[in-house]
PDB file of C-alpha atoms in Angstrom:
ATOM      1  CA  UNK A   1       4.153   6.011  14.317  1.00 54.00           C
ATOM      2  CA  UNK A   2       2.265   4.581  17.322  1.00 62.00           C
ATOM      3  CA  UNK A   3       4.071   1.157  18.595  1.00 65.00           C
ATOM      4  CA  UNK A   4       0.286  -0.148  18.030  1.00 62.00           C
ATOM      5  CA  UNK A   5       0.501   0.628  14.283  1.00 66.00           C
ATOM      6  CA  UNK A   6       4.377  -0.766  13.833  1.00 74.00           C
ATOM      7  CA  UNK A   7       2.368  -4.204  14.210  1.00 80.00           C
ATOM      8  CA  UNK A   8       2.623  -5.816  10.746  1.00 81.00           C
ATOM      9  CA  UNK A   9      -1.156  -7.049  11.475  1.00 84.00           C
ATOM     10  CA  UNK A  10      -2.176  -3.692  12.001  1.00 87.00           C
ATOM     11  CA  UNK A  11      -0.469  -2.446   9.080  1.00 89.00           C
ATOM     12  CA  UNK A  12      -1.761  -4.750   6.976  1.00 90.00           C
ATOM     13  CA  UNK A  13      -5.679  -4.840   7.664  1.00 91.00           C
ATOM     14  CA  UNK A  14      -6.984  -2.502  10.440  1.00 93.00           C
ATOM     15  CA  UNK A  15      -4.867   0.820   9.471  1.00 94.00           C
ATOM     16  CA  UNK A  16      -5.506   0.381   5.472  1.00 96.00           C
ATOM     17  CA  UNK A  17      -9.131  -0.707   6.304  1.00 96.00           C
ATOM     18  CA  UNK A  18      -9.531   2.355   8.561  1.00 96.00           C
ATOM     19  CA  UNK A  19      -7.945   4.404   6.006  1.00 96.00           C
ATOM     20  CA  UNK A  20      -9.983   3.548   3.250  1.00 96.00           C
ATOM     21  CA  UNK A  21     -13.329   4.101   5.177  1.00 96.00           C
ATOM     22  CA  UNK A  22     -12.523   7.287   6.058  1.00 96.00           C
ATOM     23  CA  UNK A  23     -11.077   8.209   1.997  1.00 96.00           C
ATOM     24  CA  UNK A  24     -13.704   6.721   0.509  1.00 96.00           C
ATOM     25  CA  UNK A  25     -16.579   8.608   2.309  1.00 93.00           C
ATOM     26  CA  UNK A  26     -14.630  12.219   2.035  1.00 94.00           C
ATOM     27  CA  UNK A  27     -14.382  11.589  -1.482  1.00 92.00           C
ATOM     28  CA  UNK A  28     -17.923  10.520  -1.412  1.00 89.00           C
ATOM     29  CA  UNK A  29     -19.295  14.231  -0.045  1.00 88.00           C
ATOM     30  CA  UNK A  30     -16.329  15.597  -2.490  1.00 85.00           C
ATOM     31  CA  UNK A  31     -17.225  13.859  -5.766  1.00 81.00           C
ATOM     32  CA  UNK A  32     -19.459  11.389  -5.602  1.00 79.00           C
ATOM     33  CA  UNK A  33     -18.304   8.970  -8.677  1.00 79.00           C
ATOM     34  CA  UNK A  34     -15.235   9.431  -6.995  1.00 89.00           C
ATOM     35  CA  UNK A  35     -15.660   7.162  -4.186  1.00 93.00           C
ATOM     36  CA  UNK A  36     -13.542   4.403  -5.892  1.00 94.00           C
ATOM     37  CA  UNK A  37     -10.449   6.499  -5.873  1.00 96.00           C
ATOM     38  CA  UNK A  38     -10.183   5.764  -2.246  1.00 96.00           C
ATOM     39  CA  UNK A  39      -9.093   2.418  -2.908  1.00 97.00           C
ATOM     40  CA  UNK A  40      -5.893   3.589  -4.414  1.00 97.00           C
ATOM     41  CA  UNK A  41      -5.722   6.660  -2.523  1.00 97.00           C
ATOM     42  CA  UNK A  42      -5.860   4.612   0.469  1.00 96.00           C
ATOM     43  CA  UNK A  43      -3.416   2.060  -0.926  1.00 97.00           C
ATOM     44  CA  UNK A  44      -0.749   4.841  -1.342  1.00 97.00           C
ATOM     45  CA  UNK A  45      -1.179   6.731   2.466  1.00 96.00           C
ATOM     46  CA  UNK A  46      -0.579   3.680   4.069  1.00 96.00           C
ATOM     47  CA  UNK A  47       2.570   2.562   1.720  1.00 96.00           C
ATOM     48  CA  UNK A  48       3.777   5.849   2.573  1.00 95.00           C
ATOM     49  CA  UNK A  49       3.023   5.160   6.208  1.00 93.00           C
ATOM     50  CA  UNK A  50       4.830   1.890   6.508  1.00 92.00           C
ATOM     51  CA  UNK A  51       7.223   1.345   3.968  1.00 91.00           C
ATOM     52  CA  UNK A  52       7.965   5.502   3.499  1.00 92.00           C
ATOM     53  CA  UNK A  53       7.497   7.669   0.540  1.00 94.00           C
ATOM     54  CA  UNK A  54      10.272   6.051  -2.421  1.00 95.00           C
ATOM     55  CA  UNK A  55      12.818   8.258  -3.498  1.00 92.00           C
ATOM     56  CA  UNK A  56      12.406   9.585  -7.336  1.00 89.00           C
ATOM     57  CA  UNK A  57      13.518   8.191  -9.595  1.00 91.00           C
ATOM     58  CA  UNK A  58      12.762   5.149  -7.646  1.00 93.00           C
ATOM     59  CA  UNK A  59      15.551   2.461  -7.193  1.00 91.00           C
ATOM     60  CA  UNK A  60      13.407  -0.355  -6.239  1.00 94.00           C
ATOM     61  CA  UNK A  61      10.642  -2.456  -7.818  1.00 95.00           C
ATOM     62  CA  UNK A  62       8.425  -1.588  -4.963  1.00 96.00           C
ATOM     63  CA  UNK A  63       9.325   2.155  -5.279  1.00 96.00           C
ATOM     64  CA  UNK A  64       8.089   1.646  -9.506  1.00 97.00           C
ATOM     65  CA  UNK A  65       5.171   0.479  -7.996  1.00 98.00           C
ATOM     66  CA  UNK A  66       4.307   3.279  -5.829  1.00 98.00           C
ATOM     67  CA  UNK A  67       5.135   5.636  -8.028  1.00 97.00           C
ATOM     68  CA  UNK A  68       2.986   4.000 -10.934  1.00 98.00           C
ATOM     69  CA  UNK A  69       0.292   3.460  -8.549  1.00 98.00           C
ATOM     70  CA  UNK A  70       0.240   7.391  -7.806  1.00 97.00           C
ATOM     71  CA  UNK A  71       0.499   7.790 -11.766  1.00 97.00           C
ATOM     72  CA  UNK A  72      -2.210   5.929 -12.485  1.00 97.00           C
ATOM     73  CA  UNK A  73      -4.571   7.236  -9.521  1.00 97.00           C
ATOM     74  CA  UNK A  74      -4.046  10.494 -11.031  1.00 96.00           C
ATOM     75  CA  UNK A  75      -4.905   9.740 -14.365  1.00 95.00           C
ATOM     76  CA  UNK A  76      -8.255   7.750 -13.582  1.00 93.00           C
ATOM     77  CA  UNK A  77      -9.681  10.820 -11.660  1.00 93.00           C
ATOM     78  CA  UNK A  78      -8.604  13.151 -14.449  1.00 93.00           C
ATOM     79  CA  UNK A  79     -10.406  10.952 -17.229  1.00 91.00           C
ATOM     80  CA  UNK A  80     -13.178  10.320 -15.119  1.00 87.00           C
ATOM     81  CA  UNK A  81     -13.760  14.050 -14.247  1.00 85.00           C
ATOM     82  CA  UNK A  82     -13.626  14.725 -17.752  1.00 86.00           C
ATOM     83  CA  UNK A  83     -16.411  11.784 -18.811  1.00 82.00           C
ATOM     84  CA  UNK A  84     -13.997  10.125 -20.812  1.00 82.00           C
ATOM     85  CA  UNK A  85     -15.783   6.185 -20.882  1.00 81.00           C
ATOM     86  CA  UNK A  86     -15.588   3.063 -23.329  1.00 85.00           C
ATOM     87  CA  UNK A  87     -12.924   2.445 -25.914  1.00 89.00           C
ATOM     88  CA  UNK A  88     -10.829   5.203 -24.839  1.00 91.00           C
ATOM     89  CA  UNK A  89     -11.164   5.104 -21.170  1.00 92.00           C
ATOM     90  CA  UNK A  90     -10.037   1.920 -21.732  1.00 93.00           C
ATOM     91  CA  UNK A  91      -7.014   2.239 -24.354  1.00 94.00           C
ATOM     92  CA  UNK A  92      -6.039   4.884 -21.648  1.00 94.00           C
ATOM     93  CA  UNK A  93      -5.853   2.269 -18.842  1.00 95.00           C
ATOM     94  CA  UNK A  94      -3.854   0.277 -21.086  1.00 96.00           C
ATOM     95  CA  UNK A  95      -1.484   2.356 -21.810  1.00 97.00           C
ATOM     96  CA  UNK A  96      -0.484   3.275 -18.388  1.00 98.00           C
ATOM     97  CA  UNK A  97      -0.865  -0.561 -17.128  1.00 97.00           C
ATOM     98  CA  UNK A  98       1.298  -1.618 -20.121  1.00 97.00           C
ATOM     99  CA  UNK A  99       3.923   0.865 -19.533  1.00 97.00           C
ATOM    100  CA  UNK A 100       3.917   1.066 -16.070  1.00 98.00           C
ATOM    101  CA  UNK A 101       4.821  -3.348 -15.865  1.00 97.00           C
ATOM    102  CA  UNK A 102       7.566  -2.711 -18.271  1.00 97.00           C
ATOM    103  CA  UNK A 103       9.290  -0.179 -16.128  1.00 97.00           C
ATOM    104  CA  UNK A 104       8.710  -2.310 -13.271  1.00 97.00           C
ATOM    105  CA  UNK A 105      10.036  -5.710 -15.048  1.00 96.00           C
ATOM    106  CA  UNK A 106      12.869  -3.886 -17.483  1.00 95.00           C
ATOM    107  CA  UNK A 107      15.736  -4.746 -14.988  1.00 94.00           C
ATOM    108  CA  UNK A 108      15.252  -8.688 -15.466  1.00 94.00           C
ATOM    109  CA  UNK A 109      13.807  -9.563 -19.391  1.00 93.00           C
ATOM    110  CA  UNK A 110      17.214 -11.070 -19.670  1.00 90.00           C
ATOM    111  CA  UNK A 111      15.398 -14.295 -18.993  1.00 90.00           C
ATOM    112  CA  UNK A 112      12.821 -16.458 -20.829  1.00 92.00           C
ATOM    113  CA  UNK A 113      11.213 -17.658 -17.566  1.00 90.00           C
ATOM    114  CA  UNK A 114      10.830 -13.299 -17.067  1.00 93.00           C
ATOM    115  CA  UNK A 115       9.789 -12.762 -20.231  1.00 95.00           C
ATOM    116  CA  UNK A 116       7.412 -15.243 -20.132  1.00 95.00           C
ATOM    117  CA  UNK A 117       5.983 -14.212 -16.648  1.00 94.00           C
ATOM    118  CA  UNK A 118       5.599 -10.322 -18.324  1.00 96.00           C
ATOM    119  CA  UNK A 119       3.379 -11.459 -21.314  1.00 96.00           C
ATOM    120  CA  UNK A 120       1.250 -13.395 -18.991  1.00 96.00           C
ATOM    121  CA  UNK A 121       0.857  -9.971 -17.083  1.00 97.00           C
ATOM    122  CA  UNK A 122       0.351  -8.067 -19.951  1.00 96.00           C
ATOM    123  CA  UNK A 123      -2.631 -10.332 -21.168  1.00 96.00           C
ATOM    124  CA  UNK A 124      -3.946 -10.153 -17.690  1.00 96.00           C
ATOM    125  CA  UNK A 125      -3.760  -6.189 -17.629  1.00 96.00           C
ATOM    126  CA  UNK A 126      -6.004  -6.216 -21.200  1.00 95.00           C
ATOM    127  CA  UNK A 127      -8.240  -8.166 -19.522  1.00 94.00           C
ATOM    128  CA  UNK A 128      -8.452  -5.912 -17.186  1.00 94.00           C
ATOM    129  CA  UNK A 129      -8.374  -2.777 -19.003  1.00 93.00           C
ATOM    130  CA  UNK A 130     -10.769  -4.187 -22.246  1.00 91.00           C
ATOM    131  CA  UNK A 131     -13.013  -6.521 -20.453  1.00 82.00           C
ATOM    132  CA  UNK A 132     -15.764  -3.691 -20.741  1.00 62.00           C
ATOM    133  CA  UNK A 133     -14.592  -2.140 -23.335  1.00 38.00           C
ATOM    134  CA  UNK A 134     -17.610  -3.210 -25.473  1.00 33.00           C
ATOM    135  CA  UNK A 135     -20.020  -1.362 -23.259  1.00 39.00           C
ATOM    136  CA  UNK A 136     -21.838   1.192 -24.552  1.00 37.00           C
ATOM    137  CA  UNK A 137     -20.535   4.746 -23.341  1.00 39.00           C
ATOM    138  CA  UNK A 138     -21.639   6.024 -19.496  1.00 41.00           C
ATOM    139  CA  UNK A 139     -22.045   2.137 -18.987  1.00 42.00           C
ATOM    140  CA  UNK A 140     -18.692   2.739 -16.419  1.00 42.00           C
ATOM    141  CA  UNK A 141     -20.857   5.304 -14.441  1.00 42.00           C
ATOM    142  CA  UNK A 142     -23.701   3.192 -13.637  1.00 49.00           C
ATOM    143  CA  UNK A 143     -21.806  -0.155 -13.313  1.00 67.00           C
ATOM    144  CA  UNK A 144     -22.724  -1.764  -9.962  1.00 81.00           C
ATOM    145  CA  UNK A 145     -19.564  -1.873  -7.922  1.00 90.00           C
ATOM    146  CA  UNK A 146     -19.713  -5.027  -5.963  1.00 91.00           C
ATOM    147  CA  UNK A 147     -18.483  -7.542  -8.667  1.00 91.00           C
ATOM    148  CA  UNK A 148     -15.492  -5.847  -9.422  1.00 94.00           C
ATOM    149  CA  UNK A 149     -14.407  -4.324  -5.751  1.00 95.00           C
ATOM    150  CA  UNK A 150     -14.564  -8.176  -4.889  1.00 95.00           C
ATOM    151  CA  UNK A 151     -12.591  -8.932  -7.719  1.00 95.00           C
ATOM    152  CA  UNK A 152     -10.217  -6.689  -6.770  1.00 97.00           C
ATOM    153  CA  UNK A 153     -10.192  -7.762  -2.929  1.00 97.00           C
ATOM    154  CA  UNK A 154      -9.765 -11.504  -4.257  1.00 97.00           C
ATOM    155  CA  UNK A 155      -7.182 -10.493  -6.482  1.00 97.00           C
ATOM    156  CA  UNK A 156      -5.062  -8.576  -3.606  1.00 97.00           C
ATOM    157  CA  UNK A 157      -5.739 -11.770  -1.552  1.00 97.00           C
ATOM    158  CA  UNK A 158      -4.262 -14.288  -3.400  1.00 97.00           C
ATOM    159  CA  UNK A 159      -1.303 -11.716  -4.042  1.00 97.00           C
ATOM    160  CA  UNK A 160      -1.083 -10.857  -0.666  1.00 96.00           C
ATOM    161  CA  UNK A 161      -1.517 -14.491   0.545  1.00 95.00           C
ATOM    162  CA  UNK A 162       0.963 -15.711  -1.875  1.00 96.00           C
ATOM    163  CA  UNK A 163       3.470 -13.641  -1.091  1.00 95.00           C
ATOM    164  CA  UNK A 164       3.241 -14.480   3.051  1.00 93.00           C
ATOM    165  CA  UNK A 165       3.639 -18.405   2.183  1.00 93.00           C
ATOM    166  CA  UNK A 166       7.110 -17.429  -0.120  1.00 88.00           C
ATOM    167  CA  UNK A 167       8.363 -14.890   2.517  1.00 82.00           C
ATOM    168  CA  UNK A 168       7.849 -11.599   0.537  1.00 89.00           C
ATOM    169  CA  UNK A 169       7.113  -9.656   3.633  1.00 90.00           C
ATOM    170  CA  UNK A 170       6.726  -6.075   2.195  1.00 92.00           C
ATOM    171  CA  UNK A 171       4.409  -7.490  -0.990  1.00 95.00           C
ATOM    172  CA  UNK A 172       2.105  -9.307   1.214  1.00 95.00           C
ATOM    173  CA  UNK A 173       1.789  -5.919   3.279  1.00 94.00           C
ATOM    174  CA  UNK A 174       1.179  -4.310   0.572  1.00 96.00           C
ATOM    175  CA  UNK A 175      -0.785  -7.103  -1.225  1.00 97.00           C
ATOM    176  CA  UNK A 176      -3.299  -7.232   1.475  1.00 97.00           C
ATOM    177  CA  UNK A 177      -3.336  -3.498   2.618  1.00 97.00           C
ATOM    178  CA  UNK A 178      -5.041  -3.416  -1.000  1.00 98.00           C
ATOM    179  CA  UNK A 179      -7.400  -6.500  -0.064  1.00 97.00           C
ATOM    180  CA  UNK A 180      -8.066  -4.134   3.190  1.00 97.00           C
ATOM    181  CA  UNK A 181      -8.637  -0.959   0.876  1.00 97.00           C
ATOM    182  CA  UNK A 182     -11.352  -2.830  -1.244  1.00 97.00           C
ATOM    183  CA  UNK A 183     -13.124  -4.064   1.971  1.00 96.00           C
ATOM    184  CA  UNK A 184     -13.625  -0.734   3.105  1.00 95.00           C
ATOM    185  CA  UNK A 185     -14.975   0.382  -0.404  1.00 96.00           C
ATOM    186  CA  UNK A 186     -17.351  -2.889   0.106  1.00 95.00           C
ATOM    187  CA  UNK A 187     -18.372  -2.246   3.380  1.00 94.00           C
ATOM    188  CA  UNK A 188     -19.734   1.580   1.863  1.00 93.00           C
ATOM    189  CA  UNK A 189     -21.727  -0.438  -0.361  1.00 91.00           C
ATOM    190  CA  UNK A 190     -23.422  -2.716   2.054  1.00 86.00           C
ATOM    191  CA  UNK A 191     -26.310  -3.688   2.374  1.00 82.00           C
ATOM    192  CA  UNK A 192     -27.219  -0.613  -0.015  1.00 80.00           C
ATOM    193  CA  UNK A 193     -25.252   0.093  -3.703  1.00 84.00           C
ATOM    194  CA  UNK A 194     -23.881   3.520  -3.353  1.00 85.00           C
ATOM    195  CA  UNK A 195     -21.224   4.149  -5.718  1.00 87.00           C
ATOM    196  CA  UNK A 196     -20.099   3.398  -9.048  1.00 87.00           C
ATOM    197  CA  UNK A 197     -16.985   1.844 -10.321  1.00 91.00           C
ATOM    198  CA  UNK A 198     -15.577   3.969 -12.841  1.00 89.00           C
ATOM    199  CA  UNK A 199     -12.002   3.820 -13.742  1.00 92.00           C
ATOM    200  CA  UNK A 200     -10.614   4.990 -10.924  1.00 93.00           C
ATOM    201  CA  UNK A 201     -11.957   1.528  -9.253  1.00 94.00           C
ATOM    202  CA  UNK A 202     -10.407  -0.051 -12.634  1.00 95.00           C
ATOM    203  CA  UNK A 203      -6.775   1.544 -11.773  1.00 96.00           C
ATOM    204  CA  UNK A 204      -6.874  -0.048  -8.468  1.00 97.00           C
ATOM    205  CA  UNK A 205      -7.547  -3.257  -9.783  1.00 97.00           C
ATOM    206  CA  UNK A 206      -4.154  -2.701 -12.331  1.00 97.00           C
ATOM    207  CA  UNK A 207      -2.659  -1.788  -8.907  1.00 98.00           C
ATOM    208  CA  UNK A 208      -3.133  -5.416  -7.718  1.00 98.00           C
ATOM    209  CA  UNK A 209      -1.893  -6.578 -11.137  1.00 98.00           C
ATOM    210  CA  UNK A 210       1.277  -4.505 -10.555  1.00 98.00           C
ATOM    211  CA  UNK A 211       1.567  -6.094  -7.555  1.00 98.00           C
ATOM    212  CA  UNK A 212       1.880  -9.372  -9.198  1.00 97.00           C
ATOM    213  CA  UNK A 213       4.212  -8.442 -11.479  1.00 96.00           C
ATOM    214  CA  UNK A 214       6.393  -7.507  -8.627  1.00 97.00           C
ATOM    215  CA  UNK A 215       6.244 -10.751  -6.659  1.00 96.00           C
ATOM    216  CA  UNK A 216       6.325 -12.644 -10.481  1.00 95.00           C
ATOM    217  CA  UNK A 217       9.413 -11.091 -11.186  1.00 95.00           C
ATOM    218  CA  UNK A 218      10.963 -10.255  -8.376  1.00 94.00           C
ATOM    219  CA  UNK A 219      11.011 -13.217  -5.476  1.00 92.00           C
ATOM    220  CA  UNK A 220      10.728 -17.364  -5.748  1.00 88.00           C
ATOM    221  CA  UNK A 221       7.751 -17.292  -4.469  1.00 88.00           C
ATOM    222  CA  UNK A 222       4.749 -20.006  -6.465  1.00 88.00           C
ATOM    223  CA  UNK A 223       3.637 -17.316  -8.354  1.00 89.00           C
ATOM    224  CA  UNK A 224       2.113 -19.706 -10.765  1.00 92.00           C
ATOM    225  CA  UNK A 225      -0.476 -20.201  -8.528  1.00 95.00           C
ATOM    226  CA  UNK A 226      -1.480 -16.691  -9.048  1.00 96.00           C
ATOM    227  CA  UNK A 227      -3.567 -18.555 -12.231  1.00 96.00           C
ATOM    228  CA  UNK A 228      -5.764 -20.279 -10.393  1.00 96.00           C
ATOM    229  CA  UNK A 229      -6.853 -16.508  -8.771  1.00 96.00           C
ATOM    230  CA  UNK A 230      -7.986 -15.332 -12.366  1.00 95.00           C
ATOM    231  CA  UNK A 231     -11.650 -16.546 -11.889  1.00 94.00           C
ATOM    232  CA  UNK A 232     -12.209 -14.119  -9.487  1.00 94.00           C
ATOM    233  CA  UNK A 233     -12.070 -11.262 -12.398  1.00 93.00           C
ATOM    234  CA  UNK A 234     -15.249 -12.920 -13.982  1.00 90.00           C
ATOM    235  CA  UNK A 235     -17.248 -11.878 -10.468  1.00 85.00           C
ATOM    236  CA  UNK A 236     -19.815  -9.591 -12.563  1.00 77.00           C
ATOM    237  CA  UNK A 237     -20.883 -12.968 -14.796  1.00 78.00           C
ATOM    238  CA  UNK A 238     -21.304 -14.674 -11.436  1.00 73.00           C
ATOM    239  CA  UNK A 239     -23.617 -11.863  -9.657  1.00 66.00           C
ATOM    240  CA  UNK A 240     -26.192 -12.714 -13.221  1.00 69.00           C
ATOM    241  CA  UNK A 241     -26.753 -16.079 -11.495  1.00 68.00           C
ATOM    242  CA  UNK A 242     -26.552 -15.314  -7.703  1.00 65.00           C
ATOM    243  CA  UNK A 243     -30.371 -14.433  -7.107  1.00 65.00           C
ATOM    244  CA  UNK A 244     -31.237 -10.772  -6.737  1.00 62.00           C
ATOM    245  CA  UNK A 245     -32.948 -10.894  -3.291  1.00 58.00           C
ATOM    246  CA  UNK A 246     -35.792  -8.104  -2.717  1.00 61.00           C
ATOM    247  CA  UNK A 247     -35.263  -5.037   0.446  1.00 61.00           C
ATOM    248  CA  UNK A 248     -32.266  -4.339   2.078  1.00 62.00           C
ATOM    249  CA  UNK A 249     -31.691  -8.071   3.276  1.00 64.00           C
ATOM    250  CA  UNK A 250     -32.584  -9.690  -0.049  1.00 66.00           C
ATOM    251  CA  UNK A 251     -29.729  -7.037  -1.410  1.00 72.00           C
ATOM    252  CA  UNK A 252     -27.057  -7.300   1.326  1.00 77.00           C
ATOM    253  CA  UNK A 253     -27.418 -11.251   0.559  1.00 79.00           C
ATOM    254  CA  UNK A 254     -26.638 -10.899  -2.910  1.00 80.00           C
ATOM    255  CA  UNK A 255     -24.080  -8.756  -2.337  1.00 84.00           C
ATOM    256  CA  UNK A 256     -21.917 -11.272   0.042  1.00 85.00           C
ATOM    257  CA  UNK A 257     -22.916 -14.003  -1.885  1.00 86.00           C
ATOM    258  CA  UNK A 258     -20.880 -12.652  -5.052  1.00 88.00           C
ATOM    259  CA  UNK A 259     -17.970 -11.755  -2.718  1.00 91.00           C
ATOM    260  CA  UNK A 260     -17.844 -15.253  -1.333  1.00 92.00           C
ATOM    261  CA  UNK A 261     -18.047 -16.131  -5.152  1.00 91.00           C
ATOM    262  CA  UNK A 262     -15.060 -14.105  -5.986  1.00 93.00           C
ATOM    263  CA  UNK A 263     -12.594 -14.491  -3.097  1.00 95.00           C
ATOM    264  CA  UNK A 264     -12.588 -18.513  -3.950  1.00 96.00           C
ATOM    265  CA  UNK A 265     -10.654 -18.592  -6.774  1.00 96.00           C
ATOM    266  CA  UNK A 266      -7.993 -16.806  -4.179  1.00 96.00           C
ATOM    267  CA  UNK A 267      -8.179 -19.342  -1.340  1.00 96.00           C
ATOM    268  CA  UNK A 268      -7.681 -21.907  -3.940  1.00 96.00           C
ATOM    269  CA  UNK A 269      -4.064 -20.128  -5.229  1.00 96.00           C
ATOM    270  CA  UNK A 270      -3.157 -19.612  -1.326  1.00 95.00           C
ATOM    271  CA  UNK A 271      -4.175 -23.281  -0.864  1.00 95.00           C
ATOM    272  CA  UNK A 272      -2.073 -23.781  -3.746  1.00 95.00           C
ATOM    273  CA  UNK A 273       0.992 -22.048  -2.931  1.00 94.00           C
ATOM    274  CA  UNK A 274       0.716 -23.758   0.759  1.00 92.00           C
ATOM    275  CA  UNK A 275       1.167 -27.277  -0.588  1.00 93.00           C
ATOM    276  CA  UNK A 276       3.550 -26.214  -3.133  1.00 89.00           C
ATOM    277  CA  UNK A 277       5.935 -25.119  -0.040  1.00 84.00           C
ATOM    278  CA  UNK A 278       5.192 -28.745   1.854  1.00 74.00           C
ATOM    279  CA  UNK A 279       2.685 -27.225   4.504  1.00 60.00           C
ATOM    280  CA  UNK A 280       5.327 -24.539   6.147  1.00 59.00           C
ATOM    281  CA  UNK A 281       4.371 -20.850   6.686  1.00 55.00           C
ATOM    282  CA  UNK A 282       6.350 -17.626   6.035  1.00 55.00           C
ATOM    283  CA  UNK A 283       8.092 -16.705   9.673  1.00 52.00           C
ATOM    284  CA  UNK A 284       6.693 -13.598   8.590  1.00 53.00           C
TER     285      UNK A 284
END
């Protein structure tokens, strides 16, 4: 790798962001619904870039993750090429986020603290995987994808964030190569809406929830922070109130205004996590 790209800065933001821009609009002239799977496909080339491709079966927590990550890439393009949508789209997702944070957290529920950290997960994951489950089929197709890419990007910031202030250097890479990942997704759907969501965008945002999981149960970092993050999931409520401007400026407004909506709930956890450490900084 190029001593510019061994930067941890680099690896972190600019590669994954770079990355993503360039997955997301090949899979746009591929497939177009498939756009979102760039988010995870991106997240994945650039953990296999800097950290390295995890042995199987994976000995680490972070090699679960990958591997889990890959799993569940896979199965979100296969259900969404075959139209699967609603209820069992989203049992589907639940399945494989369930599973996949058990494998990941089975090494340590020895613990009450752990297995209290892995049912807070879980509930997060059904939010994540039944918060649309109501919708009425195709509804996944046409779902505009700002609200929940900035979810997704807040989500992976306060992760990412989190993990920098407690001195989990390869989460936070990870964390915000993710963060990264959605902005590039974003920045194909600014000023102008072009893709959909879909559940390979849904997979990505278990991705970030695997992610916590890891730091939760894995490092001392103020994880409980990661709470005060969870507003950022109700982004599609907040883009009913944020005005719906008129022309491509009236749109690209919107647009940033429910990002800037989202990504507060993270700054408040990294704020958080800050004090919670007395003011001092991961070396990292």
């Amino acid at each position: 790798m190029p001593e510019l790209l061994q930067d941890p800065f680099i690896q972190s933001s600019a590669l994954p962001l770079l990355v993503s821009l360039i997955l997301v609009g090949a899979l746009h002239l591929l497939r177009r619904p498939l756009a979102a799977a760039g988010i995870a496909a991106g997240f994945l080339v650039v953990f296999a870039l800097v950290v390295g491709l995890p042995a199987l079966p994976p000995p680490s927590s972070m090699g679960k993750l990958f591997w889990s990550s890959a799993i569940g890439l896979l199965l979100g393009v296969a259900a969404d090429a075959a139209g699967l949508r609603g209820r069992v789209a989203s049992a589907g997702l639940a399945l494989w986020l369930a599973g996949s944070l058990l494998w990941i957290a089975l090494p340590v529920l020895d613990s009450m603290a752990a297995v209290v950290g892995f049912l807070i997960l879980l509930a997060v994951a059904a939010w994540v995987a039944f918060a649309r489950g109501s919708q009425a089929p195709g509804a996944d197709k046409a779902e505009s994808p700002t609200a929940p890419a900035a979810s997704l990007l807040a989500l992976a910031l306060a992760v990412g964030g989190t993990a920098l202030i407690g001195s989990s250097a390869s989460i936070a890479q990870m964390a915000l190569a993710l963060a990264a990942s959605a902005g590039g997704f974003l920045l194909w759907n600014w000023p102008v809406e072009r893709h959909g969501w879909g559940l390979p965008g849904r997979v990505a945002t278990g991705i970030a929830v695997l992610l916590a999981g890891v730091l939760t149960l894995f490092t001392q970092a103020q994880t409980a922070v990661l709470l005060l993050a969870l507003p950022a999931l109700l982004a599609g409520r907040v883009s009913h109130f944020v005005p719906q401007g008129h022309g491509p400026v009236g749109r690209a407004a919107s647009s940033a205004a429910v990002t800037v909506a989202a990504v507060l709930p993270a700054l408040a956890a990294i704020g958080a996590a800050y004090a919670l450490t007395g003011g001092e900084a991961s070396p990292y």
